PDB file as gemmi writes it, atoms N, CA and C in Angstrom:
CRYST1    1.000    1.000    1.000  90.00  90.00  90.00 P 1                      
ATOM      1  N   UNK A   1     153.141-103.158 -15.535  1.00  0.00           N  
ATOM      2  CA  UNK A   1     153.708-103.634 -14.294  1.00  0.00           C  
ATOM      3  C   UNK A   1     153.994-105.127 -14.463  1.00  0.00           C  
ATOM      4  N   UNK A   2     154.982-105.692 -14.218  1.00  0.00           N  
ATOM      5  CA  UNK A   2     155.384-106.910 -13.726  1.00  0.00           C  
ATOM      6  C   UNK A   2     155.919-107.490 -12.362  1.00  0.00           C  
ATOM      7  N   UNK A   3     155.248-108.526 -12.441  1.00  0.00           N  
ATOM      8  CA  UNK A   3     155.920-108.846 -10.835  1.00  0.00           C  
ATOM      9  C   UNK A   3     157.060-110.853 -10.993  1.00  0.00           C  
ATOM     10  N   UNK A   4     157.672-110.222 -10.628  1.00  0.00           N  
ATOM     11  CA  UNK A   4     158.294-111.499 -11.339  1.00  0.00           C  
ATOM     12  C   UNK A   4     158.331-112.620 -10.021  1.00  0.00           C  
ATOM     13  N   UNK A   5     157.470-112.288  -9.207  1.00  0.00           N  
ATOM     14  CA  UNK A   5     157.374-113.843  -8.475  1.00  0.00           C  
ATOM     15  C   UNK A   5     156.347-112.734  -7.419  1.00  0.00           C  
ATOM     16  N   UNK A   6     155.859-113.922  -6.378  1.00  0.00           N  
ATOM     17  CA  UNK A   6     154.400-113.536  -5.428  1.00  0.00           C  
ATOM     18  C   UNK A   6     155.399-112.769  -4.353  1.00  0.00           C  
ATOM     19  N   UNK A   7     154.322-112.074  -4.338  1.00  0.00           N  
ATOM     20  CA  UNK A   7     154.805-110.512  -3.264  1.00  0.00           C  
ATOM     21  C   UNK A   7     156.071-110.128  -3.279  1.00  0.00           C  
ATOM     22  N   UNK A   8     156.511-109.963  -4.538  1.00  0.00           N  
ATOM     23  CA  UNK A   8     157.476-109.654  -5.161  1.00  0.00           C  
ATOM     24  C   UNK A   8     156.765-107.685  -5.412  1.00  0.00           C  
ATOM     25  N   UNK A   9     158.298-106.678  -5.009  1.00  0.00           N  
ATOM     26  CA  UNK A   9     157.520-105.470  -5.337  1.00  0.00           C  
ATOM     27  C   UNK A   9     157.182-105.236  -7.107  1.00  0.00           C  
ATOM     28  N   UNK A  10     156.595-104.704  -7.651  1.00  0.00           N  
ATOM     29  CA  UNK A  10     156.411-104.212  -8.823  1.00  0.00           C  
ATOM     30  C   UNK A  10     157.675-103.348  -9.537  1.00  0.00           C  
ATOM     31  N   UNK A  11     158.145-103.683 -10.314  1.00  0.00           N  
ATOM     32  CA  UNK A  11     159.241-103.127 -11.333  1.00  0.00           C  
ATOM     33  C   UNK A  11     158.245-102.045 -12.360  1.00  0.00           C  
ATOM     34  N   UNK A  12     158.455-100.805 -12.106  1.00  0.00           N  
ATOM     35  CA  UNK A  12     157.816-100.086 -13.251  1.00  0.00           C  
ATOM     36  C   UNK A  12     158.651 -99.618 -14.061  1.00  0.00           C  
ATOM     37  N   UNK A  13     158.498 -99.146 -15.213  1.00  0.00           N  
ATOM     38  CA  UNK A  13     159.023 -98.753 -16.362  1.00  0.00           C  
ATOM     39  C   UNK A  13     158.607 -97.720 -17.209  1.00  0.00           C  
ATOM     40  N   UNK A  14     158.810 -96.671 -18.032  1.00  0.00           N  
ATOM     41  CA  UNK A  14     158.089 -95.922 -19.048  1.00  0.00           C  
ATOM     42  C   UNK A  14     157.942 -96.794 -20.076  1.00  0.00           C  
ATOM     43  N   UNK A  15     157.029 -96.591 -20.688  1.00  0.00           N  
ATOM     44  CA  UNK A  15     156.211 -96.619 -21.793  1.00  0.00           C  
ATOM     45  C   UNK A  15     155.822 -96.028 -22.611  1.00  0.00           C  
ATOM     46  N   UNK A  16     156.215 -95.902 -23.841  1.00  0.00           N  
ATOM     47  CA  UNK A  16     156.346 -95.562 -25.182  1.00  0.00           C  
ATOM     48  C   UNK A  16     154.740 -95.417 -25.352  1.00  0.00           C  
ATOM     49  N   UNK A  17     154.028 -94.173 -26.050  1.00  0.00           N  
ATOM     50  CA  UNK A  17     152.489 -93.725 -26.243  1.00  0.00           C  
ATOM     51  C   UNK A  17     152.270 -94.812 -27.150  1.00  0.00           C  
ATOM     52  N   UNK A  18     153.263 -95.614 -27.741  1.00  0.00           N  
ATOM     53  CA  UNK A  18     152.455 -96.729 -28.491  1.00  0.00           C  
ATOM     54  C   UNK A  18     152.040 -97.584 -27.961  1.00  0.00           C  
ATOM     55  N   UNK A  19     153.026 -97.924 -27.020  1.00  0.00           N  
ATOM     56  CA  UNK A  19     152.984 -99.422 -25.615  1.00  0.00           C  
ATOM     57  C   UNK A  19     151.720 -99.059 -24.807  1.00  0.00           C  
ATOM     58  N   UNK A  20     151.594 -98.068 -24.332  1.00  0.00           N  
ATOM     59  CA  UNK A  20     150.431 -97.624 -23.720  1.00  0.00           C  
ATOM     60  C   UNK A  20     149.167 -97.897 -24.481  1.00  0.00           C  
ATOM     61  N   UNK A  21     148.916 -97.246 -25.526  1.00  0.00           N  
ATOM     62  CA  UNK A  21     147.833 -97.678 -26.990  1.00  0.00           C  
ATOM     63  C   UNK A  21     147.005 -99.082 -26.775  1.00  0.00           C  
ATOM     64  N   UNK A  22     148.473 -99.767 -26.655  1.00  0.00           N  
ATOM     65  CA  UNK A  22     148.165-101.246 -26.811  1.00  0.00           C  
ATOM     66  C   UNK A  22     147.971-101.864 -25.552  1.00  0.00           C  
ATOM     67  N   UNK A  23     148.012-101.559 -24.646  1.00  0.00           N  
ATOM     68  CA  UNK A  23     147.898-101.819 -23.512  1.00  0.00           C  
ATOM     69  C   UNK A  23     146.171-101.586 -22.886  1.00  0.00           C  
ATOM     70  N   UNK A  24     146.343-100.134 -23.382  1.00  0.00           N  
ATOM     71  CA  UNK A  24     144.544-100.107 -23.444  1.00  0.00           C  
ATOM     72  C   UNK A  24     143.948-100.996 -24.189  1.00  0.00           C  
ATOM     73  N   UNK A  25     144.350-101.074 -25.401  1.00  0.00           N  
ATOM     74  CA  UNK A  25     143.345-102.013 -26.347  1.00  0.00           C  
ATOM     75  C   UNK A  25     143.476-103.477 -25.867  1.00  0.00           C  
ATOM     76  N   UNK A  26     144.001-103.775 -25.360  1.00  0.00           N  
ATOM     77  CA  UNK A  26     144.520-105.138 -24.818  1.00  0.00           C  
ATOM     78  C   UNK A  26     143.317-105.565 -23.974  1.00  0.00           C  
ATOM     79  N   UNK A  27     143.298-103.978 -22.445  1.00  0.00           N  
ATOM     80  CA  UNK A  27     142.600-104.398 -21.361  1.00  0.00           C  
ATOM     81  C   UNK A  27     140.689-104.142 -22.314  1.00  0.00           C  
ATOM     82  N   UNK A  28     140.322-103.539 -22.917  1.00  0.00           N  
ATOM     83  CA  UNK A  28     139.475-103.596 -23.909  1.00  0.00           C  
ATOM     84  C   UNK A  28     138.760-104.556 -24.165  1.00  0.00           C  
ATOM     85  N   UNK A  29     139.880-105.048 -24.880  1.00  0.00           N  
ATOM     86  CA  UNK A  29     139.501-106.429 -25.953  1.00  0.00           C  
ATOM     87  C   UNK A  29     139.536-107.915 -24.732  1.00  0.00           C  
ATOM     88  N   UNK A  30     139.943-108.033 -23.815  1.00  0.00           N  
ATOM     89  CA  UNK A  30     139.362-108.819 -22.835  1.00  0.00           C  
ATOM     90  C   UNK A  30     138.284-108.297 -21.777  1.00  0.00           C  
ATOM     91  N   UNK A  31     138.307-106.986 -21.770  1.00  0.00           N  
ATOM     92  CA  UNK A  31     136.558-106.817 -20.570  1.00  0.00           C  
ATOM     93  C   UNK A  31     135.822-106.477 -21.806  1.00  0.00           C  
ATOM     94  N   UNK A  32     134.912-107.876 -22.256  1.00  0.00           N  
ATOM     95  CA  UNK A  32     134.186-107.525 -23.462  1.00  0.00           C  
ATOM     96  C   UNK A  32     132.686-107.343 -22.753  1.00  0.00           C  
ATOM     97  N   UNK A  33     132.684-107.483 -21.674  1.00  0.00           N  
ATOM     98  CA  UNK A  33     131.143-106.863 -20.998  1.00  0.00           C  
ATOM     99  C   UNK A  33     131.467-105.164 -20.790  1.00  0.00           C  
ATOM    100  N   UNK A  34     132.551-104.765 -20.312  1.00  0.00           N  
ATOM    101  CA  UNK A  34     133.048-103.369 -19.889  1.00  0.00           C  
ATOM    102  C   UNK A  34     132.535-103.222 -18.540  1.00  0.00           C  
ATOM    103  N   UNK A  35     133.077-103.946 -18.143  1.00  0.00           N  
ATOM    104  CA  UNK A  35     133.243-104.392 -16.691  1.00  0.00           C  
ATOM    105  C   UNK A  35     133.384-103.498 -15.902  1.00  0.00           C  
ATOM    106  N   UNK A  36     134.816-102.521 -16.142  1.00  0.00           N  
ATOM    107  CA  UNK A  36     135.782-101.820 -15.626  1.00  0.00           C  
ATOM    108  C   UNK A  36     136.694-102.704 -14.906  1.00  0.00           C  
ATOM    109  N   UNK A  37     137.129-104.033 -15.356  1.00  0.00           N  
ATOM    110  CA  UNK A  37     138.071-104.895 -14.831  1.00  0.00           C  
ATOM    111  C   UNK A  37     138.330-105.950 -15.673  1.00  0.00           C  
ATOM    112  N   UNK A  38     139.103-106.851 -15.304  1.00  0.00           N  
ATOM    113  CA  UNK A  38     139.791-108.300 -15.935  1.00  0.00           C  
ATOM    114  C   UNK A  38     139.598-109.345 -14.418  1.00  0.00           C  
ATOM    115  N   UNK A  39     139.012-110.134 -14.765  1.00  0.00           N  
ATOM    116  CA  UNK A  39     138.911-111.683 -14.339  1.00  0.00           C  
ATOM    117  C   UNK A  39     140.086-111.989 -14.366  1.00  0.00           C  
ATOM    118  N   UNK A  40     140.653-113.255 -13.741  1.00  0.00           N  
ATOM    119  CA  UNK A  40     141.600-114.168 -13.481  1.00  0.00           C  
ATOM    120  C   UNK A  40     141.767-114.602 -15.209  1.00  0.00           C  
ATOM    121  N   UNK A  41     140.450-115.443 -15.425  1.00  0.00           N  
ATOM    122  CA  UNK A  41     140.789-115.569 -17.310  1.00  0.00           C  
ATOM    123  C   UNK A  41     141.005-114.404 -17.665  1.00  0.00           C  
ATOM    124  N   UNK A  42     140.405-113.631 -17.622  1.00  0.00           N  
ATOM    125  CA  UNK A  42     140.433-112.254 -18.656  1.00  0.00           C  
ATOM    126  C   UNK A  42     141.896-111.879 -18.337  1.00  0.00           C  
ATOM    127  N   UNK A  43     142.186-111.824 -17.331  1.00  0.00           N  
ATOM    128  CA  UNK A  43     144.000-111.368 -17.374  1.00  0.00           C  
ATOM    129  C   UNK A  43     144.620-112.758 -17.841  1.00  0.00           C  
ATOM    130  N   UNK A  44     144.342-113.870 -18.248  1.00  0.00           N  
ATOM    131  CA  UNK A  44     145.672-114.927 -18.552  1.00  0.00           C  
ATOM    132  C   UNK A  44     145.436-114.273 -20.313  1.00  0.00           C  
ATOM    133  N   UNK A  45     144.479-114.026 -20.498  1.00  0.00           N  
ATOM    134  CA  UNK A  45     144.131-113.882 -22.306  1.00  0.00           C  
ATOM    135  C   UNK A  45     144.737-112.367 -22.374  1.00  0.00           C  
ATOM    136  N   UNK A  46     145.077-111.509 -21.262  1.00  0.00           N  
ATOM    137  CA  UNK A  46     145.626-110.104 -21.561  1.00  0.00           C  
ATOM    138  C   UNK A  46     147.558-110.819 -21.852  1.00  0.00           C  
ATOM    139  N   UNK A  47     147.574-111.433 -20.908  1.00  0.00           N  
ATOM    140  CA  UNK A  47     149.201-111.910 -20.760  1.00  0.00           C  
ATOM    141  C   UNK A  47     149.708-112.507 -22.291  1.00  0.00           C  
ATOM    142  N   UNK A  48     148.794-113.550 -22.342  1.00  0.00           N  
ATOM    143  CA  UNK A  48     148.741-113.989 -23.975  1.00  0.00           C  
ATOM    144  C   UNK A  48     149.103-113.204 -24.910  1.00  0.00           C  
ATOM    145  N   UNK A  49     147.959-111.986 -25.092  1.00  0.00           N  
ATOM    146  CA  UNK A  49     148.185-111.260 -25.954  1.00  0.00           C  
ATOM    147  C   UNK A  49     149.151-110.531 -25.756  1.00  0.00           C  
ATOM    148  N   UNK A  50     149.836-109.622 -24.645  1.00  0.00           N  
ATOM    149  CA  UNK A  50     150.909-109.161 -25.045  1.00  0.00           C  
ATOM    150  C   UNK A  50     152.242-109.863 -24.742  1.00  0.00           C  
ATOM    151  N   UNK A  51     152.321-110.801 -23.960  1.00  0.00           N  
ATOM    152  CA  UNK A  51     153.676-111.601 -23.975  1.00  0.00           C  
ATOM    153  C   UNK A  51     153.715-112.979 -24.716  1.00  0.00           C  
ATOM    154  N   UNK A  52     152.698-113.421 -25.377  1.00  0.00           N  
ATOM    155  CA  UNK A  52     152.973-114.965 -26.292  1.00  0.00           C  
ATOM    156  C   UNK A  52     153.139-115.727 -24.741  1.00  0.00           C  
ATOM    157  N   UNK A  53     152.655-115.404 -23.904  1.00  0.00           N  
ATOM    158  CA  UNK A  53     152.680-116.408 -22.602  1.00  0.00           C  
ATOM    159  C   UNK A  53     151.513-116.637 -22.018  1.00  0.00           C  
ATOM    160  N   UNK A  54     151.209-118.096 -21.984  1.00  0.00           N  
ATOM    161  CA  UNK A  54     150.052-118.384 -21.171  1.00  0.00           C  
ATOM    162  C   UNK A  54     150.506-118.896 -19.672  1.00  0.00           C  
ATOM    163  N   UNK A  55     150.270-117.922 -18.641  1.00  0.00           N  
ATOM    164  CA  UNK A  55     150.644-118.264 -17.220  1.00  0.00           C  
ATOM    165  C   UNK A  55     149.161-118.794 -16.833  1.00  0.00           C  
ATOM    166  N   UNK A  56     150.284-120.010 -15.933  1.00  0.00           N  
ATOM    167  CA  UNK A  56     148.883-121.099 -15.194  1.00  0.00           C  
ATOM    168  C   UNK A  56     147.832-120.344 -14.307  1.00  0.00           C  
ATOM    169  N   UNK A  57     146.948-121.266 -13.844  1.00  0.00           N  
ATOM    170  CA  UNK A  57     146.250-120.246 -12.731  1.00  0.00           C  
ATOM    171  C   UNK A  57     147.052-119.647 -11.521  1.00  0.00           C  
ATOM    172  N   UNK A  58     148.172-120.462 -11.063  1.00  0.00           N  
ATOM    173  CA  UNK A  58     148.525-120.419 -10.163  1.00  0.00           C  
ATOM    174  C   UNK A  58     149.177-119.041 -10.065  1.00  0.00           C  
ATOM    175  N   UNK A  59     149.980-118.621 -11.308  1.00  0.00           N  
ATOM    176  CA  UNK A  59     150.612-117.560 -11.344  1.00  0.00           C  
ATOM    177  C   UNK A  59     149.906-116.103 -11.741  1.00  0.00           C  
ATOM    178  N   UNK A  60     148.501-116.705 -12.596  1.00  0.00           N  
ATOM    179  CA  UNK A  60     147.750-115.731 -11.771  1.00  0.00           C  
ATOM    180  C   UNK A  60     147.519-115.416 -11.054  1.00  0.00           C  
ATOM    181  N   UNK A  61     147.023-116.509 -10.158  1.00  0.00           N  
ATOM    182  CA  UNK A  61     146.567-115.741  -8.496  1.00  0.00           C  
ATOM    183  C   UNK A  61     147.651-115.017  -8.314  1.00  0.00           C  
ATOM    184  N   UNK A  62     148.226-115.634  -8.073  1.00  0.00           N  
ATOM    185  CA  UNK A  62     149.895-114.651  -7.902  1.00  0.00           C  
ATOM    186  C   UNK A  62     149.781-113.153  -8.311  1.00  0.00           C  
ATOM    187  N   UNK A  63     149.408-113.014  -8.892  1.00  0.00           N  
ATOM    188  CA  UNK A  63     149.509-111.697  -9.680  1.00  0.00           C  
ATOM    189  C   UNK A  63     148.017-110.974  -8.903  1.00  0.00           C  
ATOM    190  N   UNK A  64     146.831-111.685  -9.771  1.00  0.00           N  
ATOM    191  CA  UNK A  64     146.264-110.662  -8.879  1.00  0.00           C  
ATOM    192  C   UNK A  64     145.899-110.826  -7.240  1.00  0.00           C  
ATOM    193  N   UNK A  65     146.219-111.208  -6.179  1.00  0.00           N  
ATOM    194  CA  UNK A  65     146.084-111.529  -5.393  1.00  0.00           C  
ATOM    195  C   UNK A  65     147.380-110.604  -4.850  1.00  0.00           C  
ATOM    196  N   UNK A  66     148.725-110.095  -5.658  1.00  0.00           N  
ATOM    197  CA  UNK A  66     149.173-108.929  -5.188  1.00  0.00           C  
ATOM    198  C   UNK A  66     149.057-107.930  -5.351  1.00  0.00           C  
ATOM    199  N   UNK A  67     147.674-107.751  -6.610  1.00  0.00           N  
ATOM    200  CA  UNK A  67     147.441-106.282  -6.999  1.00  0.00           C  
ATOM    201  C   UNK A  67     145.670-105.663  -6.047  1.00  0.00           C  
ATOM    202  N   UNK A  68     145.644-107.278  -5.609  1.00  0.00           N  
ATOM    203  CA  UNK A  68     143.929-107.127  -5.004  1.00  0.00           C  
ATOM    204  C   UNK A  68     144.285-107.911  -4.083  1.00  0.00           C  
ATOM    205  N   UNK A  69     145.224-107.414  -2.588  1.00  0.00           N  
ATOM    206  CA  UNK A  69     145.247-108.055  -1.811  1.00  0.00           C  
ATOM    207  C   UNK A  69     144.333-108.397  -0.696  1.00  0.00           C  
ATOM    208  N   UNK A  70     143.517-107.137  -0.607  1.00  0.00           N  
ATOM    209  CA  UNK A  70     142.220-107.711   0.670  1.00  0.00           C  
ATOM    210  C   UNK A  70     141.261-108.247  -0.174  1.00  0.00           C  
ATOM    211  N   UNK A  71     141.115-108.707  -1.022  1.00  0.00           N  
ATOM    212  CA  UNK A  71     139.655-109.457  -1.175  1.00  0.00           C  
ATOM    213  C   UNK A  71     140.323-111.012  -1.436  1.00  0.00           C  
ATOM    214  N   UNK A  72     139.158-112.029  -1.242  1.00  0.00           N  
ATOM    215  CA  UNK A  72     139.139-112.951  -1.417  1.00  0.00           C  
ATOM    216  C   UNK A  72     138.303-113.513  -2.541  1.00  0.00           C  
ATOM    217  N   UNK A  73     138.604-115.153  -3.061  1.00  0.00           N  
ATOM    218  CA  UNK A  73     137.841-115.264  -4.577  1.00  0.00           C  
ATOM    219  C   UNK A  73     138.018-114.677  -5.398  1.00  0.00           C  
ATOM    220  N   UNK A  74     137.192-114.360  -6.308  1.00  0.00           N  
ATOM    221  CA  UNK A  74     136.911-113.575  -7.030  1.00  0.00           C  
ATOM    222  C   UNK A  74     137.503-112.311  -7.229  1.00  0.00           C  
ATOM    223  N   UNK A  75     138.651-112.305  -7.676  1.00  0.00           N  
ATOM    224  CA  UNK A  75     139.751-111.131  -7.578  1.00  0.00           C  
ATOM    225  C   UNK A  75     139.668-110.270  -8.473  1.00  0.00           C  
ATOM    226  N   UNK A  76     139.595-108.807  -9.174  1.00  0.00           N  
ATOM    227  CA  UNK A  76     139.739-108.420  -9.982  1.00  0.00           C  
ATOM    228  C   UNK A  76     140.477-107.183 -10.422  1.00  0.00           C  
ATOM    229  N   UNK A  77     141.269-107.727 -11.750  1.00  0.00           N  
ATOM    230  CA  UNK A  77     142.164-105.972 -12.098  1.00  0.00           C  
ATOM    231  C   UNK A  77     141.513-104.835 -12.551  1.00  0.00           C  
ATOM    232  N   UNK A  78     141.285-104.016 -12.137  1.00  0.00           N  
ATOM    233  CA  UNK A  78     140.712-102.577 -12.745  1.00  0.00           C  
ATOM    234  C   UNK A  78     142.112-102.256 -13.652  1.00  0.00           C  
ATOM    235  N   UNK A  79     141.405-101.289 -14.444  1.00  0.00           N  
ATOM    236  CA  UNK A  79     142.029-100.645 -15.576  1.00  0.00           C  
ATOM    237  C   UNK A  79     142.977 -99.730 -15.428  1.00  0.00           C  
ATOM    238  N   UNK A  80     142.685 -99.210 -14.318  1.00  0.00           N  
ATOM    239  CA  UNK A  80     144.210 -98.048 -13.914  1.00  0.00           C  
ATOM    240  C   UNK A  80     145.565 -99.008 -13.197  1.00  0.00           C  
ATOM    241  N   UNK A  81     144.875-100.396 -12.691  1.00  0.00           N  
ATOM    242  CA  UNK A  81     146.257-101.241 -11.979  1.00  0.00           C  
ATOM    243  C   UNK A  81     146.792-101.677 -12.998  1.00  0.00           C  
ATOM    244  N   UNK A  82     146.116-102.449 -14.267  1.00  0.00           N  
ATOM    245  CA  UNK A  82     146.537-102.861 -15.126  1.00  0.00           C  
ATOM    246  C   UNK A  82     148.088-101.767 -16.261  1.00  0.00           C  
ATOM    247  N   UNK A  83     146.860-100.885 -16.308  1.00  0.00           N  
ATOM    248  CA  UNK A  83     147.728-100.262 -17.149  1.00  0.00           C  
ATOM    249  C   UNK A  83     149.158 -99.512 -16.375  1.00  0.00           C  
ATOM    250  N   UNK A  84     149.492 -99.276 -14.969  1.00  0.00           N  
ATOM    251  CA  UNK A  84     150.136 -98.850 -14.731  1.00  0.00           C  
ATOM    252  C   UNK A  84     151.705 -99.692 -14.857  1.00  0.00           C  
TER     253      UNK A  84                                                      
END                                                                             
């Protein structure tokens, strides 16, 4: 999923069983407690790894703050938002 600006709707796409692969291993290799989620860091180091882009905090919040809109603080992506 991408959102290309705040409360912007989500653009989905198919995904190739390889893209998917890596997508798991991605969300993985940043919840190294096994959380069942990604942190604000833990998603800028997912973005990293698959786009060569480090987005500021700001555009994190952005992001998860539209995928986890009722909570406050401490925001977090679970593994089925991520990967979708």
């Amino acid at each position: 999923m991408f959102f290309s600006q705040a409360g912007a709707r989500p653009q989905m796409w198919e995904v190739s069983p390889s893209e998917h692969k890596k997508w798991v291993e991605v969300f993985k290799a940043c919840d190294e407690d096994n959380k069942g989620y990604l942190s604000r860091e833990d998603f800028k180091v997912a973005v990293v790894m698959l786009f060569g882009y480090k987005p500021s905090k700001i555009e994190a919040d952005s992001v998860m703050s539209s995928v986890d809109p009722n909570t406050s603080g401490n925001r977090k992506l679970i593994f089925n938002t991520f990967i979708q």
